[in-house]
Amino acid sequence: MVKSLLLGTAAGLVAVAGAQAADMPVKAAPVQYVKICSLYGDGFYYIPGTDICLKIGGYVRGEYFYNYGASGTNGPFAGVSGQKDRFDGNDFLLRTRAYAWFDSRQQTEYGTLRSYLQLGVNYDSPAVTSTSFNANRAFIQFAGFTVGTAQSFFDFYQSPASSFFAPPSSNTGDRGWKVFAYTAQYGNGFSATFSFEEPRNFSTTAPQSGTLNTNLGNLVLGVNTSDQDKAKVRFPDIVQNWRVDQAWGSAQVMVAAHDVSAGYYAATVGGIGGIQGSSCTGLTAGFLGVGTGTITGSETCGHPADKVGWAVGGGSRHNFPGGDYFQWQATYTQGAVRYVAFTPAGAFSPVQFNGQNFGYGFFSDGIFSNATQDIQLTTVWGINAAYDHLWLPNFRTSLYGSYFKVDYGANANLAICNAQSRPFAGLGPAATPSAVGGSIAFTPVQVANGTCNNNFNFWTIGSRTQYNFTPWFYVGFDVIYQKLETASNGANVTYTALAGTAKPTAIYHIQDQDNYGLRIRVHRDIVP
């Protein structure tokens, strides 16, 4: 009995001791706290367990436009926005935009390895009823190479730094641009970059626009999809720059090469005996609206000699005491118009109506027809400049402007005018309407005496003011004035109504057009 009592007592003591041991605190496993990475500036942290530094940020933005067309990107001179009637070209537009970005860096024996990704959404209302999602930055930098979607190394003038709007410039920053580039650093801020880049074409569908075959018919105002007859993408654009960045500012000179080669000369519609591709158009195809050709079956018709367009540019930025700066860029091109005017999107062909008058212009890299034989490169030059002044450390105003000029050679201009020509309408002085909706018609006399002249100019001037409530939160507004010095100024032409729009087929007077717009922005950066 005593033995049983002792065993029971011992068992109880063991149970109590076990219970007390279970209640005692257990030593926790070591915790890896996120550590600050100071190698690359503020906001970077080490990813736990690695030597990779990561910075996460982004922004949210609301914008409000007045008198700037149906798209805050394309503006009031693009497409149907230029109609300026009760249907087309909104007076008021709202935009929401939000982006998040991730900047990852790591030291290697070859230098810093960096990857950068920026993802976002953009939503315009009421013109667009769905949210667009895109990645305008997605690149890797390593040992001097930049690979992926970054920004063209031709760009120097940074229009978003001085303007909320996107006046015509070479800048690809907002959209991003695909590159494969190598940058050599020479020390003291000097560098040079050689880059293979996504071609600066007008469209992505085949056949691409930019190189126009006027034997395919009349051109539609305000778009870049008329008479497209450009060869497929055969090689990338080639860009080279030489640059210096120092305390006083920066400067750059740059060159680019761009393929302008065509597809084929036009075939006749229907061919011989209904066999498409069995015959090709002649020298006068499309003149007076007769014998317009087609690309269907055109492989048998041959093609013009290949052509390469080019661009050369230069610019500088000068920093002044107190935070002010001045920046500018000038560019001259033959056959590479989007190096002068990448923005607005698609290097628009501007058009704008105002009652019974309107102004217009056509963008192209080159023009050809059976009559010209060779591709006639389009000459375009332009300049951008801006001055940014700080009234206070958190209060600033900019003044900016841009100008570009489009020149067609005599043969190219005649080819376009021939495509626009139509017979006289009865005994009157006007031409009969073109069969192509949204196009204009000149009489043969107007073509012969030079009234039809497709050279034009376009300039802007504007001012942006913004106030920063914090370093990462600002409110501002931008006022812009734009002037189209039209092609064929002073001519009276017959316009053919475009399907789905209100402007009627009638005789219109061509004259210079202008527009003013207002853009208000509320912007908040998301920063670590």
JSON list of N, CA and C in Angstrom, two decimals, residues 261-314:
[
{"chain": "A", "resi": 261, "resn": "SER", "atom": "N", "xyz": [11.35, 51.82, -96.67]},
{"chain": "A", "resi": 261, "resn": "SER", "atom": "CA", "xyz": [11.12, 51.05, -97.88]},
{"chain": "A", "resi": 261, "resn": "SER", "atom": "C", "xyz": [9.64, 50.70, -98.05]},
{"chain": "A", "resi": 262, "resn": "ALA", "atom": "N", "xyz": [9.24, 50.62, -99.32]},
{"chain": "A", "resi": 262, "resn": "ALA", "atom": "CA", "xyz": [7.83, 50.40, -99.66]},
{"chain": "A", "resi": 262, "resn": "ALA", "atom": "C", "xyz": [7.52, 48.93, -99.85]},
{"chain": "A", "resi": 263, "resn": "GLY", "atom": "N", "xyz": [6.22, 48.64, -99.98]},
{"chain": "A", "resi": 263, "resn": "GLY", "atom": "CA", "xyz": [5.78, 47.30, -100.32]},
{"chain": "A", "resi": 263, "resn": "GLY", "atom": "C", "xyz": [5.88, 47.08, -101.83]},
{"chain": "A", "resi": 264, "resn": "TYR", "atom": "N", "xyz": [4.79, 47.39, -102.55]},
{"chain": "A", "resi": 264, "resn": "TYR", "atom": "CA", "xyz": [4.77, 47.17, -104.00]},
{"chain": "A", "resi": 264, "resn": "TYR", "atom": "C", "xyz": [4.04, 48.32, -104.69]},
{"chain": "A", "resi": 265, "resn": "TYR", "atom": "N", "xyz": [4.32, 48.49, -105.97]},
{"chain": "A", "resi": 265, "resn": "TYR", "atom": "CA", "xyz": [3.47, 49.35, -106.79]},
{"chain": "A", "resi": 265, "resn": "TYR", "atom": "C", "xyz": [2.08, 48.74, -106.86]},
{"chain": "A", "resi": 266, "resn": "ALA", "atom": "N", "xyz": [1.08, 49.57, -107.12]},
{"chain": "A", "resi": 266, "resn": "ALA", "atom": "CA", "xyz": [-0.30, 49.12, -107.05]},
{"chain": "A", "resi": 266, "resn": "ALA", "atom": "C", "xyz": [-0.72, 48.30, -108.27]},
{"chain": "A", "resi": 267, "resn": "ALA", "atom": "N", "xyz": [-1.54, 47.29, -107.98]},
{"chain": "A", "resi": 267, "resn": "ALA", "atom": "CA", "xyz": [-2.16, 46.51, -109.05]},
{"chain": "A", "resi": 267, "resn": "ALA", "atom": "C", "xyz": [-3.50, 47.14, -109.42]},
{"chain": "A", "resi": 268, "resn": "THR", "atom": "N", "xyz": [-3.98, 46.82, -110.62]},
{"chain": "A", "resi": 268, "resn": "THR", "atom": "CA", "xyz": [-5.30, 47.30, -111.02]},
{"chain": "A", "resi": 268, "resn": "THR", "atom": "C", "xyz": [-6.37, 46.48, -110.31]},
{"chain": "A", "resi": 269, "resn": "VAL", "atom": "N", "xyz": [-7.50, 47.11, -110.03]},
{"chain": "A", "resi": 269, "resn": "VAL", "atom": "CA", "xyz": [-8.60, 46.43, -109.37]},
{"chain": "A", "resi": 269, "resn": "VAL", "atom": "C", "xyz": [-9.26, 45.47, -110.37]},
{"chain": "A", "resi": 270, "resn": "GLY", "atom": "N", "xyz": [-9.30, 44.20, -110.05]},
{"chain": "A", "resi": 270, "resn": "GLY", "atom": "CA", "xyz": [-9.93, 43.22, -110.93]},
{"chain": "A", "resi": 270, "resn": "GLY", "atom": "C", "xyz": [-8.99, 42.58, -111.92]},
{"chain": "A", "resi": 271, "resn": "GLY", "atom": "N", "xyz": [-7.83, 43.20, -112.18]},
{"chain": "A", "resi": 271, "resn": "GLY", "atom": "CA", "xyz": [-6.88, 42.64, -113.11]},
{"chain": "A", "resi": 271, "resn": "GLY", "atom": "C", "xyz": [-7.44, 42.49, -114.51]},
{"chain": "A", "resi": 272, "resn": "ILE", "atom": "N", "xyz": [-6.94, 41.52, -115.25]},
{"chain": "A", "resi": 272, "resn": "ILE", "atom": "CA", "xyz": [-7.41, 41.22, -116.59]},
{"chain": "A", "resi": 272, "resn": "ILE", "atom": "C", "xyz": [-8.30, 39.98, -116.51]},
{"chain": "A", "resi": 273, "resn": "GLY", "atom": "N", "xyz": [-9.52, 40.14, -116.99]},
{"chain": "A", "resi": 273, "resn": "GLY", "atom": "CA", "xyz": [-10.45, 39.02, -116.96]},
{"chain": "A", "resi": 273, "resn": "GLY", "atom": "C", "xyz": [-10.81, 38.58, -115.57]},
{"chain": "A", "resi": 274, "resn": "GLY", "atom": "N", "xyz": [-10.75, 39.50, -114.60]},
{"chain": "A", "resi": 274, "resn": "GLY", "atom": "CA", "xyz": [-11.09, 39.17, -113.23]},
{"chain": "A", "resi": 274, "resn": "GLY", "atom": "C", "xyz": [-10.02, 38.45, -112.47]},
{"chain": "A", "resi": 275, "resn": "ILE", "atom": "N", "xyz": [-8.82, 38.31, -113.04]},
{"chain": "A", "resi": 275, "resn": "ILE", "atom": "CA", "xyz": [-7.71, 37.64, -112.35]},
{"chain": "A", "resi": 275, "resn": "ILE", "atom": "C", "xyz": [-6.88, 38.70, -111.63]},
{"chain": "A", "resi": 276, "resn": "GLN", "atom": "N", "xyz": [-7.04, 38.80, -110.33]},
{"chain": "A", "resi": 276, "resn": "GLN", "atom": "CA", "xyz": [-6.39, 39.84, -109.56]},
{"chain": "A", "resi": 276, "resn": "GLN", "atom": "C", "xyz": [-4.88, 39.64, -109.55]},
{"chain": "A", "resi": 277, "resn": "GLY", "atom": "N", "xyz": [-4.14, 40.69, -109.87]},
{"chain": "A", "resi": 277, "resn": "GLY", "atom": "CA", "xyz": [-2.70, 40.62, -109.93]},
{"chain": "A", "resi": 277, "resn": "GLY", "atom": "C", "xyz": [-2.16, 40.39, -111.32]},
{"chain": "A", "resi": 278, "resn": "SER", "atom": "N", "xyz": [-3.06, 40.29, -112.29]},
{"chain": "A", "resi": 278, "resn": "SER", "atom": "CA", "xyz": [-2.62, 40.04, -113.66]},
{"chain": "A", "resi": 278, "resn": "SER", "atom": "C", "xyz": [-2.23, 41.31, -114.39]},
{"chain": "A", "resi": 279, "resn": "SER", "atom": "N", "xyz": [-2.52, 42.48, -113.80]},
{"chain": "A", "resi": 279, "resn": "SER", "atom": "CA", "xyz": [-2.11, 43.75, -114.41]},
{"chain": "A", "resi": 279, "resn": "SER", "atom": "C", "xyz": [-1.83, 44.78, -113.33]},
{"chain": "A", "resi": 280, "resn": "CYS", "atom": "N", "xyz": [-1.03, 45.78, -113.70]},
{"chain": "A", "resi": 280, "resn": "CYS", "atom": "CA", "xyz": [-0.61, 46.80, -112.74]},
{"chain": "A", "resi": 280, "resn": "CYS", "atom": "C", "xyz": [-1.05, 48.18, -113.21]},
{"chain": "A", "resi": 281, "resn": "THR", "atom": "N", "xyz": [-1.14, 49.12, -112.27]},
{"chain": "A", "resi": 281, "resn": "THR", "atom": "CA", "xyz": [-1.60, 50.47, -112.59]},
{"chain": "A", "resi": 281, "resn": "THR", "atom": "C", "xyz": [-0.56, 51.22, -113.42]},
{"chain": "A", "resi": 282, "resn": "GLY", "atom": "N", "xyz": [-1.05, 52.25, -114.13]},
{"chain": "A", "resi": 282, "resn": "GLY", "atom": "CA", "xyz": [-0.17, 53.06, -114.97]},
{"chain": "A", "resi": 282, "resn": "GLY", "atom": "C", "xyz": [0.23, 54.35, -114.29]},
{"chain": "A", "resi": 283, "resn": "LEU", "atom": "N", "xyz": [0.86, 55.23, -115.06]},
{"chain": "A", "resi": 283, "resn": "LEU", "atom": "CA", "xyz": [1.41, 56.48, -114.51]},
{"chain": "A", "resi": 283, "resn": "LEU", "atom": "C", "xyz": [0.34, 57.39, -113.94]},
{"chain": "A", "resi": 284, "resn": "THR", "atom": "N", "xyz": [-0.86, 57.37, -114.50]},
{"chain": "A", "resi": 284, "resn": "THR", "atom": "CA", "xyz": [-1.90, 58.32, -114.10]},
{"chain": "A", "resi": 284, "resn": "THR", "atom": "C", "xyz": [-2.93, 57.69, -113.17]},
{"chain": "A", "resi": 285, "resn": "ALA", "atom": "N", "xyz": [-2.64, 56.54, -112.59]},
{"chain": "A", "resi": 285, "resn": "ALA", "atom": "CA", "xyz": [-3.60, 55.86, -111.73]},
{"chain": "A", "resi": 285, "resn": "ALA", "atom": "C", "xyz": [-4.04, 56.76, -110.59]},
{"chain": "A", "resi": 286, "resn": "GLY", "atom": "N", "xyz": [-5.33, 56.93, -110.44]},
{"chain": "A", "resi": 286, "resn": "GLY", "atom": "CA", "xyz": [-5.89, 57.75, -109.38]},
{"chain": "A", "resi": 286, "resn": "GLY", "atom": "C", "xyz": [-6.10, 59.20, -109.76]},
{"chain": "A", "resi": 287, "resn": "PHE", "atom": "N", "xyz": [-5.48, 59.67, -110.85]},
{"chain": "A", "resi": 287, "resn": "PHE", "atom": "CA", "xyz": [-5.67, 61.06, -111.27]},
{"chain": "A", "resi": 287, "resn": "PHE", "atom": "C", "xyz": [-7.11, 61.25, -111.71]},
{"chain": "A", "resi": 288, "resn": "LEU", "atom": "N", "xyz": [-7.76, 62.31, -111.21]},
{"chain": "A", "resi": 288, "resn": "LEU", "atom": "CA", "xyz": [-9.17, 62.59, -111.43]},
{"chain": "A", "resi": 288, "resn": "LEU", "atom": "C", "xyz": [-10.07, 61.47, -110.90]},
{"chain": "A", "resi": 289, "resn": "GLY", "atom": "N", "xyz": [-9.54, 60.65, -109.98]},
{"chain": "A", "resi": 289, "resn": "GLY", "atom": "CA", "xyz": [-10.33, 59.58, -109.38]},
{"chain": "A", "resi": 289, "resn": "GLY", "atom": "C", "xyz": [-10.50, 58.37, -110.26]},
{"chain": "A", "resi": 290, "resn": "VAL", "atom": "N", "xyz": [-9.71, 58.27, -111.31]},
{"chain": "A", "resi": 290, "resn": "VAL", "atom": "CA", "xyz": [-9.87, 57.18, -112.28]},
{"chain": "A", "resi": 290, "resn": "VAL", "atom": "C", "xyz": [-8.70, 56.20, -112.14]},
{"chain": "A", "resi": 291, "resn": "GLY", "atom": "N", "xyz": [-9.01, 54.90, -112.18]},
{"chain": "A", "resi": 291, "resn": "GLY", "atom": "CA", "xyz": [-7.96, 53.88, -112.21]},
{"chain": "A", "resi": 291, "resn": "GLY", "atom": "C", "xyz": [-7.23, 53.68, -110.91]},
{"chain": "A", "resi": 292, "resn": "THR", "atom": "N", "xyz": [-7.87, 54.00, -109.78]},
{"chain": "A", "resi": 292, "resn": "THR", "atom": "CA", "xyz": [-7.23, 53.79, -108.48]},
{"chain": "A", "resi": 292, "resn": "THR", "atom": "C", "xyz": [-6.85, 52.33, -108.29]},
{"chain": "A", "resi": 293, "resn": "GLY", "atom": "N", "xyz": [-5.64, 52.11, -107.76]},
{"chain": "A", "resi": 293, "resn": "GLY", "atom": "CA", "xyz": [-5.13, 50.76, -107.64]},
{"chain": "A", "resi": 293, "resn": "GLY", "atom": "C", "xyz": [-5.39, 50.12, -106.29]},
{"chain": "A", "resi": 294, "resn": "THR", "atom": "N", "xyz": [-4.80, 48.93, -106.10]},
{"chain": "A", "resi": 294, "resn": "THR", "atom": "CA", "xyz": [-4.96, 48.16, -104.88]},
{"chain": "A", "resi": 294, "resn": "THR", "atom": "C", "xyz": [-3.66, 47.40, -104.58]},
{"chain": "A", "resi": 295, "resn": "ILE", "atom": "N", "xyz": [-3.45, 47.07, -103.30]},
{"chain": "A", "resi": 295, "resn": "ILE", "atom": "CA", "xyz": [-2.27, 46.26, -102.97]},
{"chain": "A", "resi": 295, "resn": "ILE", "atom": "C", "xyz": [-2.58, 44.77, -103.14]},
{"chain": "A", "resi": 296, "resn": "THR", "atom": "N", "xyz": [-3.84, 44.42, -103.29]},
{"chain": "A", "resi": 296, "resn": "THR", "atom": "CA", "xyz": [-4.20, 43.02, -103.47]},
{"chain": "A", "resi": 296, "resn": "THR", "atom": "C", "xyz": [-3.63, 42.49, -104.79]},
{"chain": "A", "resi": 297, "resn": "GLY", "atom": "N", "xyz": [-2.81, 41.47, -104.70]},
{"chain": "A", "resi": 297, "resn": "GLY", "atom": "CA", "xyz": [-2.19, 40.91, -105.89]},
{"chain": "A", "resi": 297, "resn": "GLY", "atom": "C", "xyz": [-1.05, 41.72, -106.45]},
{"chain": "A", "resi": 298, "resn": "SER", "atom": "N", "xyz": [-0.51, 42.67, -105.67]},
{"chain": "A", "resi": 298, "resn": "SER", "atom": "CA", "xyz": [0.47, 43.63, -106.21]},
{"chain": "A", "resi": 298, "resn": "SER", "atom": "C", "xyz": [1.90, 43.10, -106.25]},
{"chain": "A", "resi": 299, "resn": "GLU", "atom": "N", "xyz": [2.14, 41.88, -105.77]},
{"chain": "A", "resi": 299, "resn": "GLU", "atom": "CA", "xyz": [3.51, 41.36, -105.76]},
{"chain": "A", "resi": 299, "resn": "GLU", "atom": "C", "xyz": [4.10, 41.30, -107.17]},
{"chain": "A", "resi": 300, "resn": "THR", "atom": "N", "xyz": [3.26, 41.11, -108.18]},
{"chain": "A", "resi": 300, "resn": "THR", "atom": "CA", "xyz": [3.74, 41.02, -109.57]},
{"chain": "A", "resi": 300, "resn": "THR", "atom": "C", "xyz": [4.13, 42.36, -110.14]},
{"chain": "A", "resi": 301, "resn": "CYS", "atom": "N", "xyz": [3.83, 43.45, -109.42]},
{"chain": "A", "resi": 301, "resn": "CYS", "atom": "CA", "xyz": [4.05, 44.79, -109.97]},
{"chain": "A", "resi": 301, "resn": "CYS", "atom": "C", "xyz": [5.41, 45.39, -109.61]},
{"chain": "A", "resi": 302, "resn": "GLY", "atom": "N", "xyz": [6.20, 44.68, -108.81]},
{"chain": "A", "resi": 302, "resn": "GLY", "atom": "CA", "xyz": [7.51, 45.20, -108.43]},
{"chain": "A", "resi": 302, "resn": "GLY", "atom": "C", "xyz": [7.40, 46.26, -107.35]},
{"chain": "A", "resi": 303, "resn": "HIS", "atom": "N", "xyz": [8.55, 46.84, -107.01]},
{"chain": "A", "resi": 303, "resn": "HIS", "atom": "CA", "xyz": [8.56, 47.81, -105.91]},
{"chain": "A", "resi": 303, "resn": "HIS", "atom": "C", "xyz": [9.67, 48.83, -106.13]},
{"chain": "A", "resi": 304, "resn": "PRO", "atom": "N", "xyz": [9.55, 49.99, -105.50]},
{"chain": "A", "resi": 304, "resn": "PRO", "atom": "CA", "xyz": [10.62, 51.00, -105.60]},
{"chain": "A", "resi": 304, "resn": "PRO", "atom": "C", "xyz": [11.88, 50.51, -104.92]},
{"chain": "A", "resi": 305, "resn": "ALA", "atom": "N", "xyz": [13.00, 51.15, -105.23]},
{"chain": "A", "resi": 305, "resn": "ALA", "atom": "CA", "xyz": [14.26, 50.84, -104.55]},
{"chain": "A", "resi": 305, "resn": "ALA", "atom": "C", "xyz": [14.12, 51.15, -103.05]},
{"chain": "A", "resi": 306, "resn": "ASP", "atom": "N", "xyz": [14.77, 50.34, -102.23]},
{"chain": "A", "resi": 306, "resn": "ASP", "atom": "CA", "xyz": [14.71, 50.53, -100.79]},
{"chain": "A", "resi": 306, "resn": "ASP", "atom": "C", "xyz": [15.28, 51.90, -100.41]},
{"chain": "A", "resi": 307, "resn": "LYS", "atom": "N", "xyz": [14.70, 52.48, -99.36]},
{"chain": "A", "resi": 307, "resn": "LYS", "atom": "CA", "xyz": [15.14, 53.78, -98.88]},
{"chain": "A", "resi": 307, "resn": "LYS", "atom": "C", "xyz": [15.28, 53.75, -97.37]},
{"chain": "A", "resi": 308, "resn": "VAL", "atom": "N", "xyz": [16.27, 54.46, -96.87]},
{"chain": "A", "resi": 308, "resn": "VAL", "atom": "CA", "xyz": [16.48, 54.63, -95.43]},
{"chain": "A", "resi": 308, "resn": "VAL", "atom": "C", "xyz": [16.37, 56.11, -95.09]},
{"chain": "A", "resi": 309, "resn": "GLY", "atom": "N", "xyz": [15.47, 56.43, -94.18]},
{"chain": "A", "resi": 309, "resn": "GLY", "atom": "CA", "xyz": [15.37, 57.79, -93.68]},
{"chain": "A", "resi": 309, "resn": "GLY", "atom": "C", "xyz": [16.34, 58.02, -92.54]},
{"chain": "A", "resi": 310, "resn": "TRP", "atom": "N", "xyz": [16.49, 59.26, -92.15]},
{"chain": "A", "resi": 310, "resn": "TRP", "atom": "CA", "xyz": [17.44, 59.56, -91.09]},
{"chain": "A", "resi": 310, "resn": "TRP", "atom": "C", "xyz": [17.01, 60.81, -90.32]},
{"chain": "A", "resi": 311, "resn": "ALA", "atom": "N", "xyz": [17.59, 60.94, -89.14]},
{"chain": "A", "resi": 311, "resn": "ALA", "atom": "CA", "xyz": [17.32, 62.09, -88.28]},
{"chain": "A", "resi": 311, "resn": "ALA", "atom": "C", "xyz": [18.60, 62.49, -87.58]},
{"chain": "A", "resi": 312, "resn": "VAL", "atom": "N", "xyz": [18.77, 63.77, -87.36]},
{"chain": "A", "resi": 312, "resn": "VAL", "atom": "CA", "xyz": [19.90, 64.29, -86.60]},
{"chain": "A", "resi": 312, "resn": "VAL", "atom": "C", "xyz": [19.36, 65.36, -85.66]},
{"chain": "A", "resi": 313, "resn": "GLY", "atom": "N", "xyz": [19.87, 65.39, -84.44]},
{"chain": "A", "resi": 313, "resn": "GLY", "atom": "CA", "xyz": [19.35, 66.35, -83.47]},
{"chain": "A", "resi": 313, "resn": "GLY", "atom": "C", "xyz": [20.39, 66.75, -82.45]},
{"chain": "A", "resi": 314, "resn": "GLY", "atom": "N", "xyz": [20.05, 67.74, -81.67]},
{"chain": "A", "resi": 314, "resn": "GLY", "atom": "CA", "xyz": [20.91, 68.21, -80.59]},
{"chain": "A", "resi": 314, "resn": "GLY", "atom": "C", "xyz": [20.10, 69.01, -79.60]}
]
